Short mmCIF file of C-alpha atoms and ligand atoms in Angstrom, two decimals:
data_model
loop_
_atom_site.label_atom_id
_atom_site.label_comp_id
_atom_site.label_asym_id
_atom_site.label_seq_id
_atom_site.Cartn_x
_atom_site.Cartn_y
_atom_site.Cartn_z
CA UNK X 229 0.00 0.00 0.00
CA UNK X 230 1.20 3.79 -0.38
CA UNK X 231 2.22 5.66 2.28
CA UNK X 232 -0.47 8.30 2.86
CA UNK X 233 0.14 11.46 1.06
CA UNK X 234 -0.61 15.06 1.96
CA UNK X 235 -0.94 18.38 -0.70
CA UNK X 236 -0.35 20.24 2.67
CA UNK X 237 3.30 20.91 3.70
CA UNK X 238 3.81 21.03 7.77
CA UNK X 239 2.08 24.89 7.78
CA UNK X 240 -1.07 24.29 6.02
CA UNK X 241 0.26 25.38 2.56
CA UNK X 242 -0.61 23.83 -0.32
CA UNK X 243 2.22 21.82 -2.10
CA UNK X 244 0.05 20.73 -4.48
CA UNK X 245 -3.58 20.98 -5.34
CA UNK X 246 -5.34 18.07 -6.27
CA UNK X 247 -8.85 17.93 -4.36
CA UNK X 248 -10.43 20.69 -2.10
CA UNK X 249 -11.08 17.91 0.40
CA UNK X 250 -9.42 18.75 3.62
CA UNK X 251 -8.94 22.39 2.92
CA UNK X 252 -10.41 24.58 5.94
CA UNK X 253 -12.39 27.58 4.95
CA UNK X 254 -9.43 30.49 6.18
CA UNK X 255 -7.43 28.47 3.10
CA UNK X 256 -10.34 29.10 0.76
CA UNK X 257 -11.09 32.65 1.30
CA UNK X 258 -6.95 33.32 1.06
CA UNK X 259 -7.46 31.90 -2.37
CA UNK X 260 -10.53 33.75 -3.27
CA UNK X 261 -9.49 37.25 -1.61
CA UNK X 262 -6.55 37.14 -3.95
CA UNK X 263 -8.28 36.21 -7.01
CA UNK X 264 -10.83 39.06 -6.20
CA UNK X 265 -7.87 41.49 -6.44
CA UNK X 266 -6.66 39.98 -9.60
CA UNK X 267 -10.23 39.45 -10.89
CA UNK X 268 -10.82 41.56 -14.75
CA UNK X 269 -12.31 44.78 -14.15
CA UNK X 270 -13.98 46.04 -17.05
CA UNK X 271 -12.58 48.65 -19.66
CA UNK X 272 -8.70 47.77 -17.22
CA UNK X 273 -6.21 45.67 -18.95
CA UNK X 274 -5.70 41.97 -17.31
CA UNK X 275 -3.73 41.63 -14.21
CA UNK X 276 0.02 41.08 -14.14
CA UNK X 277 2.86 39.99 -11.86
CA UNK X 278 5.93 38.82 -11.48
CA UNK X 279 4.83 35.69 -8.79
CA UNK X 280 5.97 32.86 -11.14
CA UNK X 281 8.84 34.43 -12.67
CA UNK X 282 12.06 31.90 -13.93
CA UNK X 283 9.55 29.28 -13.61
CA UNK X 284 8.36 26.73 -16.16
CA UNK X 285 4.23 25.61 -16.23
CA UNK X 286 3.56 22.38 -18.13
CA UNK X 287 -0.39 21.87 -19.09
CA UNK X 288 -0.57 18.13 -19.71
CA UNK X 289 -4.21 17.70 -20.64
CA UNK X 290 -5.26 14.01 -21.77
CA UNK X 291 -8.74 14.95 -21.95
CA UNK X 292 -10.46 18.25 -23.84
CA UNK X 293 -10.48 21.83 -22.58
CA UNK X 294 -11.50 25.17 -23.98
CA UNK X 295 -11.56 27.46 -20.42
CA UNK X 296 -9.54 25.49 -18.52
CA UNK X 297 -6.81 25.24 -20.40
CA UNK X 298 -6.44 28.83 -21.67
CA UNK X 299 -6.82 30.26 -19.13
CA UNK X 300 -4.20 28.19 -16.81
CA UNK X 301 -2.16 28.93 -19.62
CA UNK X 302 -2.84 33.08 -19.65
CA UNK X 303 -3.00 33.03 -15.72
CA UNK X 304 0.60 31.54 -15.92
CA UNK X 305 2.25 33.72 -18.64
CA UNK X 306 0.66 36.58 -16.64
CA UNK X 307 3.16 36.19 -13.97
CA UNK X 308 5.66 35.65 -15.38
CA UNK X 309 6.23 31.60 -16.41
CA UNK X 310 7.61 30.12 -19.42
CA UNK X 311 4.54 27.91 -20.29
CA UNK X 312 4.44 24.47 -22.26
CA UNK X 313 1.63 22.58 -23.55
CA UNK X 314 1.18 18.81 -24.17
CA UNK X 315 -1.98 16.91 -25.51
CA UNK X 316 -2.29 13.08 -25.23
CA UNK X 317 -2.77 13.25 -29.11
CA UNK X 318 0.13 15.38 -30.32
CA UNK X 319 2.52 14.50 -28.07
CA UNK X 320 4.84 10.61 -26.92
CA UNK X 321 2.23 9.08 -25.27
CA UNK X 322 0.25 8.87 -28.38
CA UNK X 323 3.38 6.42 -29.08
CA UNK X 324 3.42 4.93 -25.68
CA UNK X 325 5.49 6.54 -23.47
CA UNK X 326 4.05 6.39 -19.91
CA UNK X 327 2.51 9.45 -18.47
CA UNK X 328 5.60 9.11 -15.91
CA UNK X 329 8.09 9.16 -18.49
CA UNK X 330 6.60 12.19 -19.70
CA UNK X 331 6.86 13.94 -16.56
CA UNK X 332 10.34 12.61 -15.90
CA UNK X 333 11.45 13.71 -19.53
CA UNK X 334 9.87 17.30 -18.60
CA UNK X 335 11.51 17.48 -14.72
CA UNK X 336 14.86 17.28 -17.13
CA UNK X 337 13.53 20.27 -18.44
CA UNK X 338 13.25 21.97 -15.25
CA UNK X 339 9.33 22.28 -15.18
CA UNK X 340 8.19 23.49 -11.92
CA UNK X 341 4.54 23.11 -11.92
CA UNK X 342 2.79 20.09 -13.91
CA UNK X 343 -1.32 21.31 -14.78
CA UNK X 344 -3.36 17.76 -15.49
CA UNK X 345 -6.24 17.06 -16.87
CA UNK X 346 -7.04 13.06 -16.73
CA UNK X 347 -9.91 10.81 -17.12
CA UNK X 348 -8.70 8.51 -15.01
CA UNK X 349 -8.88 9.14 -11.04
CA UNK X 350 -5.65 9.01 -9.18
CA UNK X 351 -3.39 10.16 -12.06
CA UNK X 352 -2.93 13.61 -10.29
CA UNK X 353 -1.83 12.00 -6.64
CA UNK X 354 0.32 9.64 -8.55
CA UNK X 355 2.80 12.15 -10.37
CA UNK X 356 2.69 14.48 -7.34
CA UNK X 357 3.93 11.18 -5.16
CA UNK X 358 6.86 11.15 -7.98
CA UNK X 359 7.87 14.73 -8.64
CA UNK X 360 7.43 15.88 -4.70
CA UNK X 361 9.58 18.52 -3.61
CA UNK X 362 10.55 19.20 -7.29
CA UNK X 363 7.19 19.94 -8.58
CA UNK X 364 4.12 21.02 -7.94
CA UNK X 365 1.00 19.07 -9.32
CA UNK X 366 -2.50 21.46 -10.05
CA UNK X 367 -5.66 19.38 -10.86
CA UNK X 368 -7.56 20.79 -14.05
CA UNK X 369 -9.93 17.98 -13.87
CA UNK X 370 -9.78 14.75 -12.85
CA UNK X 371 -12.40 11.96 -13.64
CA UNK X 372 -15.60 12.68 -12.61
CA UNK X 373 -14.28 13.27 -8.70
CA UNK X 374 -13.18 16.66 -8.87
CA UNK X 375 -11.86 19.77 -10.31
CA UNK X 376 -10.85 22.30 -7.50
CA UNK X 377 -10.21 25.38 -9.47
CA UNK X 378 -13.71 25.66 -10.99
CA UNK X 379 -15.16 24.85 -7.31
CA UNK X 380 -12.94 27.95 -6.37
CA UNK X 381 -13.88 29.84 -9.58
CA UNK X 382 -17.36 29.22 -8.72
CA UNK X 383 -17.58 30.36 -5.37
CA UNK X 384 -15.73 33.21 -6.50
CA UNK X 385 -18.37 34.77 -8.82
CA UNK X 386 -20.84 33.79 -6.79
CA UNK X 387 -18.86 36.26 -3.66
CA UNK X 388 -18.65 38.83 -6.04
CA UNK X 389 -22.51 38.55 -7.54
CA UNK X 390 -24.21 38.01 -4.51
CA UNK X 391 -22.30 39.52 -1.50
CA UNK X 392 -21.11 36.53 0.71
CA UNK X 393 -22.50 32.92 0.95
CA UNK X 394 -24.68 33.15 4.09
CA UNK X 395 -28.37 31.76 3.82
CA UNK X 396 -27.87 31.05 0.14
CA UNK X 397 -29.52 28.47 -1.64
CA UNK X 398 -27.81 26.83 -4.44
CA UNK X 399 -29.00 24.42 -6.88
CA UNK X 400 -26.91 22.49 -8.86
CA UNK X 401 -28.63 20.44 -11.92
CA UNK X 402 -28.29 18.04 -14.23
CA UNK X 403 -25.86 14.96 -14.78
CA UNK X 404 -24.71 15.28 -10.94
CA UNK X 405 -23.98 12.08 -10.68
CA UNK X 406 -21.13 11.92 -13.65
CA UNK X 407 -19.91 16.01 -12.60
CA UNK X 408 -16.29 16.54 -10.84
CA UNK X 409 -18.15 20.61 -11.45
CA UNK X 410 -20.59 19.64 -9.21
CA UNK X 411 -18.30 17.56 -6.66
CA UNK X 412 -15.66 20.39 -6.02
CA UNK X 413 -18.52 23.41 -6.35
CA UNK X 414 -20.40 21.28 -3.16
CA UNK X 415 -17.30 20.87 -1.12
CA UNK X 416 -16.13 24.10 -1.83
CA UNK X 417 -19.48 25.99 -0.82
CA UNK X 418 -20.02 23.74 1.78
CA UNK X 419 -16.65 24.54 3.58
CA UNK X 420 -17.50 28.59 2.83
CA UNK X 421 -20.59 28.36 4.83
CA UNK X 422 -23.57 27.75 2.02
CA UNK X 423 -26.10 25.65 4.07
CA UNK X 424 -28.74 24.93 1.52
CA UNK X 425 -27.13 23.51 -1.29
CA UNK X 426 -29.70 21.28 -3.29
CA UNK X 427 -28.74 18.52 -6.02
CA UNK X 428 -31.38 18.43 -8.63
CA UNK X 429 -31.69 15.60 -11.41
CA UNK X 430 -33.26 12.98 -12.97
CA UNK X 431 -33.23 9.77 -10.69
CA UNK X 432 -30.45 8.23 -13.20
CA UNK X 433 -28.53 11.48 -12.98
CA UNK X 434 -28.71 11.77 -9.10
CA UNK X 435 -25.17 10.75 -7.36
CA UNK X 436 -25.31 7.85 -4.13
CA UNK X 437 -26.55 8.78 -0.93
CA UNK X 438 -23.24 9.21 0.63
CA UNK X 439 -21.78 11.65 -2.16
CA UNK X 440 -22.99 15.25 -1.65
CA UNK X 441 -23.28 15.28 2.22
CA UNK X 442 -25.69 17.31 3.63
CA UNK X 443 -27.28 18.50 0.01
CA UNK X 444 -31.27 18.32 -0.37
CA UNK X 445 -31.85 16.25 -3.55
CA UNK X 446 -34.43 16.99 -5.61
CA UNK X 447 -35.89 14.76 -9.10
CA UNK X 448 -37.82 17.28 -10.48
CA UNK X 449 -36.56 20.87 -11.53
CA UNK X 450 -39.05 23.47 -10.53
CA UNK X 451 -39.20 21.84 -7.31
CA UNK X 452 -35.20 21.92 -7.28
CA UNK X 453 -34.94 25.68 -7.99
CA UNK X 454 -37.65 27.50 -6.41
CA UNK X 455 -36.21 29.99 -4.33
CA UNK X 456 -32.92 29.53 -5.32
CA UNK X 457 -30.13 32.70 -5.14
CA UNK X 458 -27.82 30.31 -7.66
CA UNK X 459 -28.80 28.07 -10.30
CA UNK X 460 -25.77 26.39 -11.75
CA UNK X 461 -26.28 24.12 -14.68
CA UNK X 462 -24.18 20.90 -15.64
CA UNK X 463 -23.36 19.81 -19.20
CA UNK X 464 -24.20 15.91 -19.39
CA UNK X 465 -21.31 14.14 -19.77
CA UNK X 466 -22.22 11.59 -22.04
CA UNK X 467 -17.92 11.03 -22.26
CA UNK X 468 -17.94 9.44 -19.23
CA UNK X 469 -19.84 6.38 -20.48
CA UNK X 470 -22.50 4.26 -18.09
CA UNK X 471 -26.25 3.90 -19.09
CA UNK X 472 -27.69 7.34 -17.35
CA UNK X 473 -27.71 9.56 -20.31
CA UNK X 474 -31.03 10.40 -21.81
CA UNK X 475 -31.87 8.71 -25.50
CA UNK X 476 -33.90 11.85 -26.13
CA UNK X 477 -32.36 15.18 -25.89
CA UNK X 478 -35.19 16.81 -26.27
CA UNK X 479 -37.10 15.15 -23.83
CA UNK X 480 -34.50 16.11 -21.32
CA UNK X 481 -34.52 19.63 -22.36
CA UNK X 482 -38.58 19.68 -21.91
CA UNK X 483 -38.02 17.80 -17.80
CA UNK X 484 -34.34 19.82 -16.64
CA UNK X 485 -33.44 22.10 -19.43
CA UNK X 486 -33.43 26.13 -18.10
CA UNK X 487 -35.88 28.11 -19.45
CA UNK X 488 -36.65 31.55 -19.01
CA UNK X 489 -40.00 30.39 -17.44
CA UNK X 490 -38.63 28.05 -15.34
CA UNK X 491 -35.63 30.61 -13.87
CA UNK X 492 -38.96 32.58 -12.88
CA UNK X 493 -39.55 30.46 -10.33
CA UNK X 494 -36.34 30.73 -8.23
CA UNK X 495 -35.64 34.19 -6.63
CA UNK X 496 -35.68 37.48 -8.51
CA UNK X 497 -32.50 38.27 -8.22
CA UNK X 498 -30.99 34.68 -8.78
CA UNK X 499 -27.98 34.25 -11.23
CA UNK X 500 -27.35 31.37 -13.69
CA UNK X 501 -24.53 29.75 -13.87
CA UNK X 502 -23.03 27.08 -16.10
CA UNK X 503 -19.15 25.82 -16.44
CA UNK X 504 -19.26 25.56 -20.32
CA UNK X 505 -19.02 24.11 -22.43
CA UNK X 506 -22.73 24.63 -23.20
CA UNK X 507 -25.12 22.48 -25.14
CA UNK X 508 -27.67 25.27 -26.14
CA UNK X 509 -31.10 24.08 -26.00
CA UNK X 510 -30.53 20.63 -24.32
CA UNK X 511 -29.24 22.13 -20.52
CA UNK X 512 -30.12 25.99 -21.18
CA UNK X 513 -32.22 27.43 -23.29
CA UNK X 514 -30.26 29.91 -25.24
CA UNK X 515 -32.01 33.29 -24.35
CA UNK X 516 -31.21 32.03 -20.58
CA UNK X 517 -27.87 31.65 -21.38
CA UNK X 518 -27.37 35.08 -22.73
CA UNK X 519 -29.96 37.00 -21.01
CA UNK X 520 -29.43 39.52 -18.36
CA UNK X 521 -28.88 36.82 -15.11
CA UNK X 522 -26.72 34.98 -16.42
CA UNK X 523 -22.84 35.15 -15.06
CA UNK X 524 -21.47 32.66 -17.16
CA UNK X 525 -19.01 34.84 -18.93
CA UNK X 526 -17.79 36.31 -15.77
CA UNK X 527 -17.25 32.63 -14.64
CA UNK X 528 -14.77 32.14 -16.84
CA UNK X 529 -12.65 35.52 -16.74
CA UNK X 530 -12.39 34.55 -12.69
CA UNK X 531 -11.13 31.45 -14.12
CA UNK X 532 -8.03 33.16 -14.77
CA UNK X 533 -7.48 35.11 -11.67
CA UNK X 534 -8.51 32.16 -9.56
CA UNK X 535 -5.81 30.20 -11.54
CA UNK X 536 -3.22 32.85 -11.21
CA UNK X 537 -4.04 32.72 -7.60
CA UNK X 538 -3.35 29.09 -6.96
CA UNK X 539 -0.21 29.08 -9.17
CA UNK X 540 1.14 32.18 -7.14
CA UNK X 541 -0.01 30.43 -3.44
CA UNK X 542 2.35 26.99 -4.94
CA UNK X 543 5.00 29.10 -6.18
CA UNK X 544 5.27 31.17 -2.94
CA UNK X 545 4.82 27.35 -0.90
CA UNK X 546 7.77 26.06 -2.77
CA UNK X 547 9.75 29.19 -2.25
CA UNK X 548 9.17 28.51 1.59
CA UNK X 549 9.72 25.24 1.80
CA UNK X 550 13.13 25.90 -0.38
CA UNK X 551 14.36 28.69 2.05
C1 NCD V 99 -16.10 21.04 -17.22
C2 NCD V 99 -15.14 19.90 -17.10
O1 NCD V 99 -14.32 19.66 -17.96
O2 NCD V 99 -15.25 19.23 -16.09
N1 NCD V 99 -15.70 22.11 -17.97
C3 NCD V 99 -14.81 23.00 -17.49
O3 NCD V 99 -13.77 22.65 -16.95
N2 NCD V 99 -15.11 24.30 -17.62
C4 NCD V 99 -17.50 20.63 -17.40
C5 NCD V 99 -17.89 19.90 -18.64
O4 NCD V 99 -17.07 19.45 -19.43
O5 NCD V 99 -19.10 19.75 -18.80
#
């Protein structure tokens, strides 16, 4: 068996980031306060810095990204890193080489921090084991168990759109069951103080009883989201294989799709969210999507600043830990 591993060094920093599990809530709202400074403001240019300078950032993503993967990328360059990018397709493991061997072949070229996306759980802990004290490791996804900088990125807009996170209630719909969105968004509002956070989906779509602690489940949607301050949408991951994806797409969209006169029935002043990518029409109706609550565009420019904020909190770790 492994020894047991930690992403926390002997202070409570983070050495890595791999899961938001075990992170206490002062941790968290570090994170967030200095995204919120770093956060686009509009008509200013992007924020810079020099946190990550003389470092190298390697984005190893085995699995597709659009907003993940840019903007790790920008939120790196923006302080300062050199920045490299390898996909499963284009690069030696399409020929074989083990996901080790890449890492190995990439400590030789004195990468500091290793981004990974992976479909298959564990992948993250397992390089982290092997390049500790060298490296850091940052999740950007892995399986359907977790994905820490959306859950940040998340809780971040929803700070900034709504104020704080007492007496919210936040509804999170759709393919729950299959979502590492939905995972890290729960622990991460949970450990911020949200008490009513509700998991809404189909019965097939709806994750075991012991997943989600503490979240009122819900199978029908206007039940789900009446009320609710947040209404965050899931894509359904039909990648991710099993047998709870609907046949009928449109049937779905008529039972848990977002419609402007469904949104009517949680509060007034509610905001939608979704992480992208979208499937107009099946999840969200399209003038939802666009229309005047929805903070989906904002999620993803705090994408960067929450990513430059983790990046900064492991370089400044390492730099600790090296002194
Ligand atoms: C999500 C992901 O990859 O988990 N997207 C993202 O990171 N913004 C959600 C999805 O693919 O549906």
């Amino acid at each position: 068996m492994n020894p047991p591993f930690s992403q926390l060094d002997s202070h409570g920093r983070l050495r890595h980031l791999i899961t938001l599990d075990g992170l206490g809530r002062p941790l968290l709202e570090e994170l967030l306060n200095h995204a919120d400074a770093l956060a686009a403001q509009p008509g200013r240019p992007p924020a810079r810095g020099v946190a990550l300078r003389g470092m190298t950032v390697a984005n190893l993503f085995a699995e597709p990204s659009t907003r993940t993967r840019a903007s790790f990328e920008l939120a790196a360059r923006r302080l300062g890193a050199d920045v490299v990018n390898l996909d499963n397709a284009l690069s030696s493991r399409a020929k074989g080489e083990s996901l080790l061997d890449t890492v190995h072949t990439l400590l030789s070229m004195q990468v500091d921090a290793f981004v990974i996306r992976d479909a298959e759980p564990g992948v993250q802990e397992r390089v982290a084991r092997e390049v500790d004290g060298l490296a850091s490791v940052v999740s950007a996804g892995e399986a359907h168990l977790s994905h820490p900088t959306q859950g940040l990125l998340d809780a971040l807009t929803i700070r900034q759109c709504l104020g704080g996170f007492d007496g919210l209630k936040v509804a999170i719909v759709g393919d729950v069951a299959r979502s590492r969105v939905a995972r890290s968004a729960h622990r991460a509002l949970a450990t911020l103080g949200v008490t009513e956070i509700r998991i809404v989906a189909p019965r097939a779509m709806l994750p075991g009883a012991a997943e989600f602690p503490g979240a009122r489940r819900f199978e029908s949607l206007d039940g789900g989201i009446a009320g609710a301050d947040v209404v965050m949408m899931l894509r359904i991951q039909h990648e991710r294989g099993g047998d709870a994806g609907p046949a009928d797409l449109a049937a779905y969209h008529r039972d848990f799709g977002l419609t402007a006169a469904r949104l009517a029935l949680a509060s007034p002043k509610a905001i939608v969210m979704h992480p992208g990518p979208m499937n107009r029409g099946v999840e969200i109706a399209s003038d939802v999507a666009d229309g005047d609550q929805s903070v989906i565009l904002r999620q993803v420019a705090n994408g960067v600043a929450v990513r430059m904020a983790v990046l900064a909190h492991l370089a400044e770790s390492r730099g600790a830990g090296a002194r």
